[in-house]
PDB file of C-alpha atoms in Angstrom:
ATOM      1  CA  UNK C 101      92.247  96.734  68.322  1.00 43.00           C
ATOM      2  CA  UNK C 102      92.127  96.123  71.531  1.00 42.00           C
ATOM      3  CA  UNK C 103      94.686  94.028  73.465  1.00 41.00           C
ATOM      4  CA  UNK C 104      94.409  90.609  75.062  1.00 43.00           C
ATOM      5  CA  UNK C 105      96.769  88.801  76.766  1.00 44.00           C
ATOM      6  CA  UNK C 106      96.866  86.662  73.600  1.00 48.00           C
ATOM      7  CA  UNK C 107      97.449  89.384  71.418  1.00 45.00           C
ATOM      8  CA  UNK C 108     100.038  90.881  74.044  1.00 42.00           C
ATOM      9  CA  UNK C 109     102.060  87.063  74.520  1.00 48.00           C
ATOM     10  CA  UNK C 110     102.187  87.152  70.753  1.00 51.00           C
ATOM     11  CA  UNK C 111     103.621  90.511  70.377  1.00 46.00           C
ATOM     12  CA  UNK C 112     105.880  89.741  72.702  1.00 46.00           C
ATOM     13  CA  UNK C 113     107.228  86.704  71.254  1.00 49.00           C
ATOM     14  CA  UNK C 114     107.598  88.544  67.397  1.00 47.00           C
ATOM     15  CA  UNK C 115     111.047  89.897  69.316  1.00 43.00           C
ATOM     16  CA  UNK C 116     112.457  86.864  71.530  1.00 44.00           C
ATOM     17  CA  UNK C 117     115.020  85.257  70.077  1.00 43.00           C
ATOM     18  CA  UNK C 118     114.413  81.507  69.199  1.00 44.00           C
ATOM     19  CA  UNK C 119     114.371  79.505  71.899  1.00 44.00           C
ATOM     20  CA  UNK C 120     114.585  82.017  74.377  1.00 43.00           C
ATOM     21  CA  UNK C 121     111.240  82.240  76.208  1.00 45.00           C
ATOM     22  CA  UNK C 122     109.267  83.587  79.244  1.00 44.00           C
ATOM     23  CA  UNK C 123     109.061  80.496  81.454  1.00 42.00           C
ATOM     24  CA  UNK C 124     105.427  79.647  81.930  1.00 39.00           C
ATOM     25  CA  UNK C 125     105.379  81.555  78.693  1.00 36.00           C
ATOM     26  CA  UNK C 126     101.951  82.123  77.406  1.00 36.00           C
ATOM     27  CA  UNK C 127     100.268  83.766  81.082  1.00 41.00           C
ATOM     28  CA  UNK C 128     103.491  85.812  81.588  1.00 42.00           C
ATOM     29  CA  UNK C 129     100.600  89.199  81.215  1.00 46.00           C
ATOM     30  CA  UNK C 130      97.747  86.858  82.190  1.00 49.00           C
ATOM     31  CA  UNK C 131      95.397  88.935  83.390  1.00 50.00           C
ATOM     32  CA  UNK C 132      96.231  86.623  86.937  1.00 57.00           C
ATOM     33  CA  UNK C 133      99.565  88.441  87.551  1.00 59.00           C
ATOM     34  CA  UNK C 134      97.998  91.928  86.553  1.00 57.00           C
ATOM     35  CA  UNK C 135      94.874  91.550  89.288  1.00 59.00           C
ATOM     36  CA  UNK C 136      97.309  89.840  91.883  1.00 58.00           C
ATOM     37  CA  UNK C 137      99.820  92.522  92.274  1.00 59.00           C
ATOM     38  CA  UNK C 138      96.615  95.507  93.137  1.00 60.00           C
ATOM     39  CA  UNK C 139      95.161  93.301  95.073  1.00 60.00           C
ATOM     40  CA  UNK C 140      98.130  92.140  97.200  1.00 58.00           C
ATOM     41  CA  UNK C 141      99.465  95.765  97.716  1.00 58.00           C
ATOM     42  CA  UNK C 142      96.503  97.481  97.777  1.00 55.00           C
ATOM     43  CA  UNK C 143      97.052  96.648 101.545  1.00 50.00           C
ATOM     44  CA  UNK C 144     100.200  98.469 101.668  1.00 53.00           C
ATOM     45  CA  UNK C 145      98.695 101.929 100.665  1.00 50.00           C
ATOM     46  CA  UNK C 146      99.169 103.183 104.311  1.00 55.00           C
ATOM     47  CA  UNK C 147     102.859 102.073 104.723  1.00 65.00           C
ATOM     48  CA  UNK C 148     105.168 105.390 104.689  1.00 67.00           C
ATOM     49  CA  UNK C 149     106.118 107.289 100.898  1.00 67.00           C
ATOM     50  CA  UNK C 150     109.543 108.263 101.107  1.00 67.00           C
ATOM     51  CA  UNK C 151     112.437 109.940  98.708  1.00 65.00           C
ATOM     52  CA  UNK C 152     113.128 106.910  96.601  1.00 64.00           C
ATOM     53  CA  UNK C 153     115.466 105.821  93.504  1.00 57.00           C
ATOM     54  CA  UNK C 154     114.068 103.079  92.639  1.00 54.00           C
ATOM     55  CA  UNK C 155     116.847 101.998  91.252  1.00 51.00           C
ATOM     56  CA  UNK C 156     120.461 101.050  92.917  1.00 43.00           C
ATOM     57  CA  UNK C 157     122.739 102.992  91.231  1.00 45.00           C
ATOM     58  CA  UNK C 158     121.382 106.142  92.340  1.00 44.00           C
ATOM     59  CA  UNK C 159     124.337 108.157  93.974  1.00 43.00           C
ATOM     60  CA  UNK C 160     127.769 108.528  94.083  1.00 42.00           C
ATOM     61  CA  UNK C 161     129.838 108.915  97.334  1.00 42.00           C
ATOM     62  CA  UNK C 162     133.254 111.083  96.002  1.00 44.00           C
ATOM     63  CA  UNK C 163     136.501 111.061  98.638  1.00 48.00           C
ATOM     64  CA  UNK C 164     135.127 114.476 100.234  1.00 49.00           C
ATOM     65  CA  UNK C 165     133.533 113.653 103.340  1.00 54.00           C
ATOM     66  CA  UNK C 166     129.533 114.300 102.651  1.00 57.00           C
ATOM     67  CA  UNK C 167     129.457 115.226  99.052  1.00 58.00           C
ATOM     68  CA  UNK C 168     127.266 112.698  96.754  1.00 54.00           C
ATOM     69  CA  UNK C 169     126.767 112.999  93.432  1.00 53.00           C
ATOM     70  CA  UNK C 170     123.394 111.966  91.699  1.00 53.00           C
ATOM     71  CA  UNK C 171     122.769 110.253  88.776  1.00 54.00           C
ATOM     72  CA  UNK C 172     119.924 108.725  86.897  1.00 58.00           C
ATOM     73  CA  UNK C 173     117.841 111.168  89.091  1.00 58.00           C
ATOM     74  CA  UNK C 174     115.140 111.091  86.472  1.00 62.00           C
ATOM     75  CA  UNK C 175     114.200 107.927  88.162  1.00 63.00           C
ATOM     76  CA  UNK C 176     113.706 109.505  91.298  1.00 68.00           C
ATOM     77  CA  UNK C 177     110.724 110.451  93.525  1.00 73.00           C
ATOM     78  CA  UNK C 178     108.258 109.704  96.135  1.00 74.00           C
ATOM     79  CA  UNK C 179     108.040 105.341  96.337  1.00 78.00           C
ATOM     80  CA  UNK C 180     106.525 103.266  98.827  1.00 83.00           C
ATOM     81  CA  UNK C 181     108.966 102.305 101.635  1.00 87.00           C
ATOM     82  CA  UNK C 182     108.871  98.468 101.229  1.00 90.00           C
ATOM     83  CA  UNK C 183     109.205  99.157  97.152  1.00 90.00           C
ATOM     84  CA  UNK C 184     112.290 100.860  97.137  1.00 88.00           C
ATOM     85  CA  UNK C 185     114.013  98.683  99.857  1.00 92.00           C
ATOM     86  CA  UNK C 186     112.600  95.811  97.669  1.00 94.00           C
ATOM     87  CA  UNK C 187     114.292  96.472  94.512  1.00 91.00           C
ATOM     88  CA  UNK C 188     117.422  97.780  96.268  1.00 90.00           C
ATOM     89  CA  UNK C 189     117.836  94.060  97.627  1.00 94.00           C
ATOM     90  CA  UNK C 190     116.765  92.277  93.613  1.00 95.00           C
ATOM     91  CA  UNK C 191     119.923  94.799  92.621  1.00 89.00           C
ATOM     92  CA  UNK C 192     121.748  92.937  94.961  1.00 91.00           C
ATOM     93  CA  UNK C 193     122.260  90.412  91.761  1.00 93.00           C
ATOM     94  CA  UNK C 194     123.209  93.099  89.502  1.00 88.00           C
ATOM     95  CA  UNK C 195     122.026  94.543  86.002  1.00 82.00           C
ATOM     96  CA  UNK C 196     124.336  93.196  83.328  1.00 82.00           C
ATOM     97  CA  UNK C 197     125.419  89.596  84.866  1.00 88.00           C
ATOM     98  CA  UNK C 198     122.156  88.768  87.273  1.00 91.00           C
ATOM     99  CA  UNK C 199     122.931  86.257  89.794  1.00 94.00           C
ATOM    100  CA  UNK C 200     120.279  85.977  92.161  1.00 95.00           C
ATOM    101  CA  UNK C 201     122.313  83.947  94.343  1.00 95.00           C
ATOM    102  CA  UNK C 202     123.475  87.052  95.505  1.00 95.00           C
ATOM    103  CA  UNK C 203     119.789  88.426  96.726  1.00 96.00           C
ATOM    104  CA  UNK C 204     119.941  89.075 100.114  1.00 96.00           C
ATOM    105  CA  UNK C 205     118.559  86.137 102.522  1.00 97.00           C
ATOM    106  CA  UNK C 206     116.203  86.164 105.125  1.00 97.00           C
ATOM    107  CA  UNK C 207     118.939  86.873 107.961  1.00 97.00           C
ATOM    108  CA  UNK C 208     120.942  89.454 106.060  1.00 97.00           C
ATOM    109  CA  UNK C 209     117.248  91.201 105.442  1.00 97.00           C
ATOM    110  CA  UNK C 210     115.764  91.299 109.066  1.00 97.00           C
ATOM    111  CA  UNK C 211     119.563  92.477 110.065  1.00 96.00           C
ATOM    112  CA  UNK C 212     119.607  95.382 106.973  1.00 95.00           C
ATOM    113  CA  UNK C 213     115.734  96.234 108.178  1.00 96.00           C
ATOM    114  CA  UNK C 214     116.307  96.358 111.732  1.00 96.00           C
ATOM    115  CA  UNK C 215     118.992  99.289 110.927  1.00 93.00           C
ATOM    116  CA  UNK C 216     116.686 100.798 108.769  1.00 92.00           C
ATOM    117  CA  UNK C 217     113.684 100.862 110.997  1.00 93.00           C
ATOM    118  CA  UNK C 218     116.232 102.935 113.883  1.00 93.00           C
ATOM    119  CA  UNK C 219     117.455 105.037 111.601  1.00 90.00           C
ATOM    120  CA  UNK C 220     114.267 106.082 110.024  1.00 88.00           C
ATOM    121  CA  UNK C 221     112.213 106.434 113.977  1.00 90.00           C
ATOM    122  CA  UNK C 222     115.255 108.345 115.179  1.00 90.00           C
ATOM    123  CA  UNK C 223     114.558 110.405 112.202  1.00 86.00           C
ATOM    124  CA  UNK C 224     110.792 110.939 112.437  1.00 85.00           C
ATOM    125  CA  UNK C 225     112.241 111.478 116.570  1.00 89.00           C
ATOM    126  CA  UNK C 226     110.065 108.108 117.830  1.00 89.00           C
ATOM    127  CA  UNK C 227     111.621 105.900 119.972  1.00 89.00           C
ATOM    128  CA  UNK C 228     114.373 104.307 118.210  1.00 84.00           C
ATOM    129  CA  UNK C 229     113.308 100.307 119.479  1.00 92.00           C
ATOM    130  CA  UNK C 230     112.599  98.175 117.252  1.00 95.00           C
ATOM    131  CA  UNK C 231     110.407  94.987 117.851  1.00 95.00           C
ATOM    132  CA  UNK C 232     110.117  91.727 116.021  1.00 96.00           C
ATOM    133  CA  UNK C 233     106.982  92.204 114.782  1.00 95.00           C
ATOM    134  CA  UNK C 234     107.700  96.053 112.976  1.00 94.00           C
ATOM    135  CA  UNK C 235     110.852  94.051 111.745  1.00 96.00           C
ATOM    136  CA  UNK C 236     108.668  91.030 110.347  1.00 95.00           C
ATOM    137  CA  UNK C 237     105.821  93.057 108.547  1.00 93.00           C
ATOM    138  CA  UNK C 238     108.153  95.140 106.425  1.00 94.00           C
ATOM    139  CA  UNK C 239     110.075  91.727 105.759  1.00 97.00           C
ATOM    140  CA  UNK C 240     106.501  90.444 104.040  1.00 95.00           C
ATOM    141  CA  UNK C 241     106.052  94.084 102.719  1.00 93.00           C
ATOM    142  CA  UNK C 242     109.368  94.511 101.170  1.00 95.00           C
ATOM    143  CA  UNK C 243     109.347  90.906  99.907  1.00 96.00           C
ATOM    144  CA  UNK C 244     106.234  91.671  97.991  1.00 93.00           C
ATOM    145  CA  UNK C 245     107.259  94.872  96.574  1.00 92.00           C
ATOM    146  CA  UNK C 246     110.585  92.852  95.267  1.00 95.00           C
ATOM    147  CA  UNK C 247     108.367  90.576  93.592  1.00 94.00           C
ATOM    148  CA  UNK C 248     106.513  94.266  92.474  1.00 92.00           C
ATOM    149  CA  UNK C 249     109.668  95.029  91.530  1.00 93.00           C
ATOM    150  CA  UNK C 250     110.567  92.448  89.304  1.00 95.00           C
ATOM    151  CA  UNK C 251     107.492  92.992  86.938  1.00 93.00           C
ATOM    152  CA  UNK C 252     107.794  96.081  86.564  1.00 91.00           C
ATOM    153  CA  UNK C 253     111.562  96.192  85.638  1.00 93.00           C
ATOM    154  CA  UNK C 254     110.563  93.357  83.609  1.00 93.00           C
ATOM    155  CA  UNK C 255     107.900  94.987  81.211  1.00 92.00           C
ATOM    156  CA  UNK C 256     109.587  98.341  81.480  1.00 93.00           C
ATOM    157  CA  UNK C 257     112.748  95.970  79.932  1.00 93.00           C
ATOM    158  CA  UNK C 258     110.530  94.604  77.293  1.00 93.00           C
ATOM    159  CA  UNK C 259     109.370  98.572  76.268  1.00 93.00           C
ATOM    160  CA  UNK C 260     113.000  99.246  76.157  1.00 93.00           C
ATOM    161  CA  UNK C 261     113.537  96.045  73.749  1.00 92.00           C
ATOM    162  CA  UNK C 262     111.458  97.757  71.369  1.00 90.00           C
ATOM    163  CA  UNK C 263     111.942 100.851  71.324  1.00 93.00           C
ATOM    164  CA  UNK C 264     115.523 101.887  73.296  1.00 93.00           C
ATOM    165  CA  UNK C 265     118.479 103.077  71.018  1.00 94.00           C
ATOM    166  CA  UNK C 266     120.779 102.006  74.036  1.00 93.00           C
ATOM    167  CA  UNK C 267     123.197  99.118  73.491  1.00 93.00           C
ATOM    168  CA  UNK C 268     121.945  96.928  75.607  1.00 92.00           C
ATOM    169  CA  UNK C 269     120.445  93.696  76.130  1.00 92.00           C
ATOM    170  CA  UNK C 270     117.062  94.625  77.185  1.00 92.00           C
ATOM    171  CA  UNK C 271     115.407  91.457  76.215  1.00 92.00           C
ATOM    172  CA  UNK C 272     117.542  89.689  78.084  1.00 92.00           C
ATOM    173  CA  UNK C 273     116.747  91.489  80.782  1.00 92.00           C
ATOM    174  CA  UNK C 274     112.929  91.493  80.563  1.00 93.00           C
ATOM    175  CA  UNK C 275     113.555  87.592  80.699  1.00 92.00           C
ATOM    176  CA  UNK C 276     115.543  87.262  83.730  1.00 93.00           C
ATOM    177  CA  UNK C 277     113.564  89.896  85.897  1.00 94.00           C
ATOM    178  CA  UNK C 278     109.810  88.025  84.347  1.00 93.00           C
ATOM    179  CA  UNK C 279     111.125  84.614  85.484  1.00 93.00           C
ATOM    180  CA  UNK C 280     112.402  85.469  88.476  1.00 95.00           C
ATOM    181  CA  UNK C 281     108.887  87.019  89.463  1.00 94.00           C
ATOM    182  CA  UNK C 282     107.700  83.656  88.570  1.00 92.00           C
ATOM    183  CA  UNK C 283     109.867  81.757  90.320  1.00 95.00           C
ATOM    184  CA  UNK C 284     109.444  83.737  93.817  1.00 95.00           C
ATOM    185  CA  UNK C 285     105.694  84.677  93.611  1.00 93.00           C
ATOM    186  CA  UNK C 286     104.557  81.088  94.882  1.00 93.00           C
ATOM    187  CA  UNK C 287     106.879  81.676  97.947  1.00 95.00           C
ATOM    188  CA  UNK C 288     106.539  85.564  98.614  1.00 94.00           C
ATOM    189  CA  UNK C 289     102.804  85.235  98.396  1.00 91.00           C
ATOM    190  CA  UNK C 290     102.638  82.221 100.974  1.00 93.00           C
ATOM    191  CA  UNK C 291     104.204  85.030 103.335  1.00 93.00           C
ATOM    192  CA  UNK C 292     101.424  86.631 106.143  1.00 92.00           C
ATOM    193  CA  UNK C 293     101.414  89.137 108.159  1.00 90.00           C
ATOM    194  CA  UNK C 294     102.512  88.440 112.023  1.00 90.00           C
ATOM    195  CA  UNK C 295      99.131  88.778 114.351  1.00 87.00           C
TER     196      UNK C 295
END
């Protein structure tokens, strides 16, 4: 049979534990939220793919001087720019206690994008100056991959619900990273592009 976001919500709420619930519940798979996300990046197609993580916890730096050691490089590849900076700053609030109080705010993200935008010219050897307006439309790019971000973690977390053997609290999860997409999108998608 074929499934509907009715069939999907109810699915879905076989495993939540009582009381605990997607918050607004019923469209959290609405068809809405799966058109909206194409749509709204399908502008972003020409923005630069680049070695990615996708997830924080990617490397670790040991007391040698330039030796990093990889980890959970099965999650690794080619990502959009503005994706992978984007869920970098929602891991800002962690993975087992999420406190998105601790997301990164407008000032701390121009500053942290500003850096990034020298570092990656000098790289691709362009002039290394930055101006407001490079700095402001990866700030709306980025800040609607994070919302990308936290739908994807989010069903990916409600797969692992059902099916992980991993000891941990993947529902949970799925629940925190679902609302907070909800919670942001009315915000994140009143962002434009500077003229």
């Amino acid at each position: 049979a074929k499934a509907t976001p009715a069939t999907v919500n109810a699915d879905i709420a076989s495993f939540l534990p009582q009381g605990q619930m997607l918050t607004p519940y019923p469209a959290c798979l609405h068809s809405q939220n799966a058109a909206w996300l194409p749509a709204c990046l399908r502008v972003q197609m020409l923005m630069p793919l680049v070695p990615a993580q996708s997830q924080r916890r990617c490397c670790i730096p040991t007391a040698m001087m330039g030796d990093v050691q990889f980890i959970d490089y099965e999650y690794s590849g080619y990502n959009y720019q503005a994706y992978d900076i984007g869920n970098h700053f929602n891991e800002f609030a962690g993975v087992n206690e999420v406190d998105y109080s601790l997301f990164p705010d407008r000032a701390l993200q121009e500053q942290w994008l500003r850096s990034y935008l020298e570092a990656y010219k000098e790289y691709k050897g362009f002039d290394k100056d930055v101006t407001e307006k490079e700095v402001e439309v990866l700030y709306v790019q980025v800040n609607q991959f994070a919302l990308a971000s936290h739908f994807f973690w989010g069903l990916w977390a409600l797969i692992q619900a059902k099916y992980s053997t991993i000891d941990f609290d993947f529902l949970g999860y799925a629940v925190v990273r679902l609302n907070q997409y909800f919670k942001m999108k009315p915000e994140v998608t009143a962002l434009t592009f500077p003229e």
